[in-house]
PDB file of C-alpha atoms in Angstrom:
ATOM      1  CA  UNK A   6       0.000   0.000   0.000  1.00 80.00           C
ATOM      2  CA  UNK A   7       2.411   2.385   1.078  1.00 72.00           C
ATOM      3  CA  UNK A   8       4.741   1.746  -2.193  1.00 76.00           C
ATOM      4  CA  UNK A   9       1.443   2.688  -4.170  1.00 80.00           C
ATOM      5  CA  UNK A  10       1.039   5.804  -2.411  1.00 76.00           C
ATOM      6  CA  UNK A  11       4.482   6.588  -3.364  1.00 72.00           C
ATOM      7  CA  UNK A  12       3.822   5.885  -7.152  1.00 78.00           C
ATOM      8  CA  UNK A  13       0.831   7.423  -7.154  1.00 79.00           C
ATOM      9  CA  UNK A  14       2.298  10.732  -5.633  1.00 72.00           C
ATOM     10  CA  UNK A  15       5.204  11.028  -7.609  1.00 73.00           C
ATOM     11  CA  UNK A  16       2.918  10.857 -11.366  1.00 76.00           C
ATOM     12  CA  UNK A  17       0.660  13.463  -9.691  1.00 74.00           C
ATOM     13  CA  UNK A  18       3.935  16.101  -8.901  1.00 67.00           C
ATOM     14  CA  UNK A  19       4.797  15.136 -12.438  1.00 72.00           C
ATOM     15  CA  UNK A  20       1.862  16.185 -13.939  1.00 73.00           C
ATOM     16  CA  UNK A  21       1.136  19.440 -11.480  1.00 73.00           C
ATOM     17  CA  UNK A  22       2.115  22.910 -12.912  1.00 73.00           C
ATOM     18  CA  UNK A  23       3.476  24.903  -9.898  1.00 72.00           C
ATOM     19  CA  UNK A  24       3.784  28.775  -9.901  1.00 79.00           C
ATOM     20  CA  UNK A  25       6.812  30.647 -10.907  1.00 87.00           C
ATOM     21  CA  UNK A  26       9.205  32.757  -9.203  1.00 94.00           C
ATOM     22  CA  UNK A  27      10.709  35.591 -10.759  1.00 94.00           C
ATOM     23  CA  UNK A  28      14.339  36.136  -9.276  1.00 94.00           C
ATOM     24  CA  UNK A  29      14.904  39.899  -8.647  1.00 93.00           C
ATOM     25  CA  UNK A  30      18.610  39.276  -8.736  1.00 92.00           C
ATOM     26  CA  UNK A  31      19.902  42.759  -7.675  1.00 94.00           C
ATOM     27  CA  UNK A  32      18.159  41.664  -4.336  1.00 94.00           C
ATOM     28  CA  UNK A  33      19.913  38.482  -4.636  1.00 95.00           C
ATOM     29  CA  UNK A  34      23.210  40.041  -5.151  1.00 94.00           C
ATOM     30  CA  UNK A  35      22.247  41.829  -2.084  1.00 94.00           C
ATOM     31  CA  UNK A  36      21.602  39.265   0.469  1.00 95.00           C
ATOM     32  CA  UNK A  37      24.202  37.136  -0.904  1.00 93.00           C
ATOM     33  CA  UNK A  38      26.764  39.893   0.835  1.00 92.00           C
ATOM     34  CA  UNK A  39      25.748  38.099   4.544  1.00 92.00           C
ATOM     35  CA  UNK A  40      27.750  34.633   2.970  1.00 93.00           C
ATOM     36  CA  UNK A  41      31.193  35.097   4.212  1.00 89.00           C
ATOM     37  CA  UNK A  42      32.574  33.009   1.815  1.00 91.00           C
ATOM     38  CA  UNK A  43      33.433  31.768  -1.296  1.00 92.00           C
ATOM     39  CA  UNK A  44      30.967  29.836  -2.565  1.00 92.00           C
ATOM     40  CA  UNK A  45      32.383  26.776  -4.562  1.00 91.00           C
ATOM     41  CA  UNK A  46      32.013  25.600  -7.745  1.00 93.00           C
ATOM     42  CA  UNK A  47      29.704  22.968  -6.935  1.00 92.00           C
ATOM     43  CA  UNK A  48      27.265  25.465  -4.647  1.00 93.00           C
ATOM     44  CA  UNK A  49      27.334  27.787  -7.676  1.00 94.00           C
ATOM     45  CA  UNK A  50      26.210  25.106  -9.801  1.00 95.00           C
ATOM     46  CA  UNK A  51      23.625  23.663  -8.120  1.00 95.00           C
ATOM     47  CA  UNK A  52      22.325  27.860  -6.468  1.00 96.00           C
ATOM     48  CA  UNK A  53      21.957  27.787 -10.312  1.00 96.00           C
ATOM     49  CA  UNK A  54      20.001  24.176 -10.722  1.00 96.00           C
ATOM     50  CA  UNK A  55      17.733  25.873  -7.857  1.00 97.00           C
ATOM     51  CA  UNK A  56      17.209  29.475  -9.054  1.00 96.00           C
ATOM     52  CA  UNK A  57      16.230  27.443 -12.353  1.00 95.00           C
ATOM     53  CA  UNK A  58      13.253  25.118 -10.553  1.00 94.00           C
ATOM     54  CA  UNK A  59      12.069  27.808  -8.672  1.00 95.00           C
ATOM     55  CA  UNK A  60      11.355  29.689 -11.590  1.00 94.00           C
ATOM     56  CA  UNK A  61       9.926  27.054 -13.639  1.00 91.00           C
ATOM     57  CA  UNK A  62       6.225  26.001 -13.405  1.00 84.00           C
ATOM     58  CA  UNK A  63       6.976  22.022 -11.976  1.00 86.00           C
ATOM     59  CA  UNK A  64       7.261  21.627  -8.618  1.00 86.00           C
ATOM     60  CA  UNK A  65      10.614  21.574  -7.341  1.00 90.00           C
ATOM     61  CA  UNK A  66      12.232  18.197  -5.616  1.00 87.00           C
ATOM     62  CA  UNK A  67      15.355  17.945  -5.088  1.00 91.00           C
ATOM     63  CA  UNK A  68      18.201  16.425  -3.254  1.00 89.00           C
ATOM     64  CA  UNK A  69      21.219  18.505  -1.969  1.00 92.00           C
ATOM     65  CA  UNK A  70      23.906  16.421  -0.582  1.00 88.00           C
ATOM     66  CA  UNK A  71      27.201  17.552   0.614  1.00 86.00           C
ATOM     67  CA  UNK A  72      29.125  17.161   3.793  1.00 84.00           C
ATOM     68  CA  UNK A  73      28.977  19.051   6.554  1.00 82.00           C
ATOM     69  CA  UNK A  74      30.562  22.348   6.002  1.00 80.00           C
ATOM     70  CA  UNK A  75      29.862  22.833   2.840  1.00 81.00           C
ATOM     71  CA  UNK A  76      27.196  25.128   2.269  1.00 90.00           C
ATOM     72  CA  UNK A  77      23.709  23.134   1.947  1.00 93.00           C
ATOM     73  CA  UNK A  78      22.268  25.966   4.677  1.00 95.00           C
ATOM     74  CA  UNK A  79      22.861  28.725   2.123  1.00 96.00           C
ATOM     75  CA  UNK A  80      21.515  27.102  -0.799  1.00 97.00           C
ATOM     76  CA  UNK A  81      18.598  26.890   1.258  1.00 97.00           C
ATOM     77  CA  UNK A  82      19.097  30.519   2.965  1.00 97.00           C
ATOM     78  CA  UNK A  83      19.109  32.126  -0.876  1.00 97.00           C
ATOM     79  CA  UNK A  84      15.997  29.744  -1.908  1.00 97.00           C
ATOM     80  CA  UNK A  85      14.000  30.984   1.422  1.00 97.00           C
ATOM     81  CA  UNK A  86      15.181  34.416   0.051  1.00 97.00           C
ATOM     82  CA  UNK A  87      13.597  34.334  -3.603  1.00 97.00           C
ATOM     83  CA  UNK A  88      10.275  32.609  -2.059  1.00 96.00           C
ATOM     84  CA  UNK A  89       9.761  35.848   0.473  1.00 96.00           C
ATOM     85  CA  UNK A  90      10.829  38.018  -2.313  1.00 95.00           C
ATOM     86  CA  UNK A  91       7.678  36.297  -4.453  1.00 95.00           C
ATOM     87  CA  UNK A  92       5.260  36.532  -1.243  1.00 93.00           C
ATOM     88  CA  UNK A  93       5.386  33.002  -0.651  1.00 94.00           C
ATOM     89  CA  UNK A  94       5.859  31.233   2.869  1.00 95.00           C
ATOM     90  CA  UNK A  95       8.683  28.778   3.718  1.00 96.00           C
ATOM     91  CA  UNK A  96       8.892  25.983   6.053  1.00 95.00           C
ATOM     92  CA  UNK A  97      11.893  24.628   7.537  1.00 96.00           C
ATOM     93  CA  UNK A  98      11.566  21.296   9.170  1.00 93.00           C
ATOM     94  CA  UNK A  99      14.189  19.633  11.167  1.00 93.00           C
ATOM     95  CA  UNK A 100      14.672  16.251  13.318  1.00 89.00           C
ATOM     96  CA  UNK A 101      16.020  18.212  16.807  1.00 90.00           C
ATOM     97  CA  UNK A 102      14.970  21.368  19.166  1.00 91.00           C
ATOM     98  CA  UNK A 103      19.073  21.854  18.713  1.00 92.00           C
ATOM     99  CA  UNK A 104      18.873  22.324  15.213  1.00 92.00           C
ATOM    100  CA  UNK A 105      16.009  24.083  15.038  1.00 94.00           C
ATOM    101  CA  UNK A 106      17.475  26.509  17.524  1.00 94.00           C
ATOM    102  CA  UNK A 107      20.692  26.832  14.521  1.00 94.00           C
ATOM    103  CA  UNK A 108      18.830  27.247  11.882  1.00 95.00           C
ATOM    104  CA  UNK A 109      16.377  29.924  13.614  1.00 96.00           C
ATOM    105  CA  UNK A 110      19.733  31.948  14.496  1.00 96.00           C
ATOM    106  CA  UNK A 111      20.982  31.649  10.957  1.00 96.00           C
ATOM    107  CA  UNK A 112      17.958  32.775   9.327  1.00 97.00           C
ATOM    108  CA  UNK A 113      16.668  35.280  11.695  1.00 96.00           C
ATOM    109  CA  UNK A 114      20.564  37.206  11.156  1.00 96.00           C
ATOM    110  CA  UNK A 115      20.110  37.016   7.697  1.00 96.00           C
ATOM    111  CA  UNK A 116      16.677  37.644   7.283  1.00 96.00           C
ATOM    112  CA  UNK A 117      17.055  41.182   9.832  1.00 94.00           C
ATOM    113  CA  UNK A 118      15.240  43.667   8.107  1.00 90.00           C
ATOM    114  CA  UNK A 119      13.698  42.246   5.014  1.00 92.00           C
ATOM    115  CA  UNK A 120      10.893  39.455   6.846  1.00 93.00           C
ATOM    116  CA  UNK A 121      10.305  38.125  10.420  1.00 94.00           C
ATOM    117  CA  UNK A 122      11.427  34.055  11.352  1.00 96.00           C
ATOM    118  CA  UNK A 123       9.538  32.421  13.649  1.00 96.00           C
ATOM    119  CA  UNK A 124      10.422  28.969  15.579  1.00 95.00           C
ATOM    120  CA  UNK A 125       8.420  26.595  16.744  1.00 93.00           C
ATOM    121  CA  UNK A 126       9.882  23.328  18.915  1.00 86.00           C
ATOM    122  CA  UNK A 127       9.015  21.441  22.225  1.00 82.00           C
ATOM    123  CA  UNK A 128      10.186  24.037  24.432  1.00 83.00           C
ATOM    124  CA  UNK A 129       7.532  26.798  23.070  1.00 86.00           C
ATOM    125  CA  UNK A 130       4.667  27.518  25.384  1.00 87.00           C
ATOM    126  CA  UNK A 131       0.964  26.687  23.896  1.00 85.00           C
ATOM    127  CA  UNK A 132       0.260  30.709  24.044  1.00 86.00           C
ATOM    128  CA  UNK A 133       3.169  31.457  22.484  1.00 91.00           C
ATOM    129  CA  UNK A 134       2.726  29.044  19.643  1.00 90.00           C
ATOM    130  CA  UNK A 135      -0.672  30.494  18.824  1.00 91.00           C
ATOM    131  CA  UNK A 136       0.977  33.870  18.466  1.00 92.00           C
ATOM    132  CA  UNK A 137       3.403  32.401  16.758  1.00 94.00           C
ATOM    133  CA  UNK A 138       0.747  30.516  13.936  1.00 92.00           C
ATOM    134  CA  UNK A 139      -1.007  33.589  14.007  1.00 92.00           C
ATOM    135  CA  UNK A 140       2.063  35.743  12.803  1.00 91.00           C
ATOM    136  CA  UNK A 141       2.828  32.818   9.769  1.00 94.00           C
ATOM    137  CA  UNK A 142      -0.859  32.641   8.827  1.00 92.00           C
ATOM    138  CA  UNK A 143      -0.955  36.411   8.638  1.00 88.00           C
ATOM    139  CA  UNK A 144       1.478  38.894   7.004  1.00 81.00           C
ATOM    140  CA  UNK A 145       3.824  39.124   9.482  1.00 87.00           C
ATOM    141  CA  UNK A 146       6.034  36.331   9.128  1.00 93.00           C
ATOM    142  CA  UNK A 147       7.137  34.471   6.013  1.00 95.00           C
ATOM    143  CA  UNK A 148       9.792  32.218   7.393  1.00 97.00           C
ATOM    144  CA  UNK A 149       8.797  29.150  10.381  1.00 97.00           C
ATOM    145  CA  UNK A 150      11.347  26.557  11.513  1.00 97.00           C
ATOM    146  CA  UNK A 151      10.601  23.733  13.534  1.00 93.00           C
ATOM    147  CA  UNK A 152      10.627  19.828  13.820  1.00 88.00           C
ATOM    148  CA  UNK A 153       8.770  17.042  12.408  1.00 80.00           C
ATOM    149  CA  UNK A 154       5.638  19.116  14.863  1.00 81.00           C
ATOM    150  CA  UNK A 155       5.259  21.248  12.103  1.00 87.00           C
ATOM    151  CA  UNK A 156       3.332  17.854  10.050  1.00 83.00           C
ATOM    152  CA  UNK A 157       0.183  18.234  12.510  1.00 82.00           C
ATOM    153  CA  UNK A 158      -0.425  21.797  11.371  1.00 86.00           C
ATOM    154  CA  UNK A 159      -2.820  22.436   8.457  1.00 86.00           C
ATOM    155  CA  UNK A 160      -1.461  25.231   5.844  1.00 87.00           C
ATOM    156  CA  UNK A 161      -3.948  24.596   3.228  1.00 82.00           C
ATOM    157  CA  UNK A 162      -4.494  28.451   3.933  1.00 84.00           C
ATOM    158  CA  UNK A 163      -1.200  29.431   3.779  1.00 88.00           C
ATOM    159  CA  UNK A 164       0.789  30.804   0.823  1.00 91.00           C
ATOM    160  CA  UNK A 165       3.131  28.006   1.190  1.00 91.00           C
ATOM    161  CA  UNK A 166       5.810  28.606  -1.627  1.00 93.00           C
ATOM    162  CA  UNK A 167       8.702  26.349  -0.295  1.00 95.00           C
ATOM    163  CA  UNK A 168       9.634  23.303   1.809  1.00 93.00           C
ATOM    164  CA  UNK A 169      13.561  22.899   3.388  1.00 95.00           C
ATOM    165  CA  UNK A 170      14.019  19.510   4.828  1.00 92.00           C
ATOM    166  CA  UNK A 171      17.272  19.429   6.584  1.00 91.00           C
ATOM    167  CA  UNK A 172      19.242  16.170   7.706  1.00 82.00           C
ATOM    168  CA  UNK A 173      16.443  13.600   6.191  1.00 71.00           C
ATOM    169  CA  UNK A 174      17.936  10.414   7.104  1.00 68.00           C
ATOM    170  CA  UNK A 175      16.402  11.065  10.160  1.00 69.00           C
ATOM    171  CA  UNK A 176      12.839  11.012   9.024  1.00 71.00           C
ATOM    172  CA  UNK A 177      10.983   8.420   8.118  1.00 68.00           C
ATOM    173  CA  UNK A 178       9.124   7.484   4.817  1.00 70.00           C
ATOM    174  CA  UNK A 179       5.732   8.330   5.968  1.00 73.00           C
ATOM    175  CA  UNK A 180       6.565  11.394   7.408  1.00 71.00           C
ATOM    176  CA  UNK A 181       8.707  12.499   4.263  1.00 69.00           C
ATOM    177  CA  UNK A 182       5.409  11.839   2.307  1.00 71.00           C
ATOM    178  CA  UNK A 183       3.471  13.683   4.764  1.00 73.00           C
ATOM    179  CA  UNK A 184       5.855  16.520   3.884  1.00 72.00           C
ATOM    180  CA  UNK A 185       5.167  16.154   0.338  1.00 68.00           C
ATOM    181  CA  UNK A 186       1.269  15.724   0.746  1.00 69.00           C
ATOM    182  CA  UNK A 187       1.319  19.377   2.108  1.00 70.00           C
ATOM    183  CA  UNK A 188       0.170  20.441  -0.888  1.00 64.00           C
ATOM    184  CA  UNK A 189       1.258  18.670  -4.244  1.00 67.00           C
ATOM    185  CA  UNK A 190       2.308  22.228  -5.989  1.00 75.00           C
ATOM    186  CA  UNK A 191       4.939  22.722  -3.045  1.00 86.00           C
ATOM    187  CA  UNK A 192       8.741  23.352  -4.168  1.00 92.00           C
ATOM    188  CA  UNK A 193      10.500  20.770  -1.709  1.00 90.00           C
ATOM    189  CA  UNK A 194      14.186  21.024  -1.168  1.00 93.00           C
ATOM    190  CA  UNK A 195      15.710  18.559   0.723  1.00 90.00           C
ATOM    191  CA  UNK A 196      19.077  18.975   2.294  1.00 92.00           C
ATOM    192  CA  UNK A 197      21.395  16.015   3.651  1.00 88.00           C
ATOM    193  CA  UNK A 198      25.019  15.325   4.570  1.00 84.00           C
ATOM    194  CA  UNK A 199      24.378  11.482   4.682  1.00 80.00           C
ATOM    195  CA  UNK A 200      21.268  10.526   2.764  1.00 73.00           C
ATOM    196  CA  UNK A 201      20.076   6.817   3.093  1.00 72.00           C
ATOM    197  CA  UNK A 202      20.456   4.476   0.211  1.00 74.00           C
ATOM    198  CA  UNK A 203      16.334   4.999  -0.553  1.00 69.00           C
ATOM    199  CA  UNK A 204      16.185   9.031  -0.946  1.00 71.00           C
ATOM    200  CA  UNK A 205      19.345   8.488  -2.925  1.00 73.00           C
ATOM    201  CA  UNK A 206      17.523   5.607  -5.561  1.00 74.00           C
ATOM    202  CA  UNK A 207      14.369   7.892  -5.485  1.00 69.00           C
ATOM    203  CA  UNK A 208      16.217  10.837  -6.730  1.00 69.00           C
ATOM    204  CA  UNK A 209      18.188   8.626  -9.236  1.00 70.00           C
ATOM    205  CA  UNK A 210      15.024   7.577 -10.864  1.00 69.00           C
TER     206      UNK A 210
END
């Protein structure tokens, strides 16, 4: 059954037009100046590979693999970057608090000035987690990080442009197609220093 599902989700993406992004790449020059380094060749090549599905009209899945170090957290920094430039929403999900915690610090410097981040985990309060919701559901907020959590919450309202799943290994296959059953027309870019012989095979073919 669940190797149907699979099938049967992958031919739907394939046959889904998504919406396309127009990159505004002054802007991007712009926020590119917060990278302290040098990007190398193989980020520049596959920024390009993602600047190129985002602003195509199928649905964007892909695999970023590289070790740790390497720069998979600005690929998906300057991706976040051209969704809030279109008005779309971006979730970032992640397996641990810890990480989430990173990744909120990351984006939130980067993001200073041009959209609000908000993080969700197992330490927020209930009260604060409504606020929080209410902020991504409205205007105020474009950009929410948390853990696998995040999959109980319904953003069939939401202008959901983008999906960053960070170290997948550690999620399993019905959550991963969870995360794609968000909404079908969702870019999804997956990020992973050590991705399991089955994400691997599935991006293969």
């Amino acid at each position: 059954d669940l190797a149907s599902s699979l099938i049967m989700q992958a031919a739907k993406r394939n046959m889904i037009k998504s919406f396309k992004m127009n990159i505004n790449y002054d802007g991007l020059a712009n926020f590119e100046k917060g990278f302290r380094f040098d990007e190398t060749e193989d980020q520049i090549i596959t920024l390009n590979e993602v600047y190129n599905d985002l602003a195509s009209e199928k649905p964007m899945d892909r695999l970023i693999c590289g070790d740790v170090g390497f720069g998979k957290t600005e690929i998906a920094l300057r991706a976040t970057f051209i969704a809030s430039s279109n008005k779309f929403k971006t979730i970032i999900i992640v397996p641990t608090t810890l990480l989430a915690t990173q990744h909120y610090k990351i984006f939130k410097q980067r993001f200073l000035g041009h959209t609000e981040v908000e993080l969700i985990s197992r330490n927020t309060r209930l009260a604060n987690k409504k606020k929080i919701l209410n902020n991504f559901f409205s205007n105020k907020c474009n950009i929410l990080i948390g853990t696998h959590a995040l999959l109980s919450i319904n953003f069939d309202h939401v202008n959901l442009g983008l999906i960053i799943v960070d170290e997948e290994q550690h999620f399993g296959v019905l959550q991963k197609e969870k995360i794609k059953k968000l909404k079908n027309s969702i870019n999804l870019l997956t990020l992973s220093a050590t991705p399991i012989p089955r994400t691997l095979h599935m991006s293969l073919i």
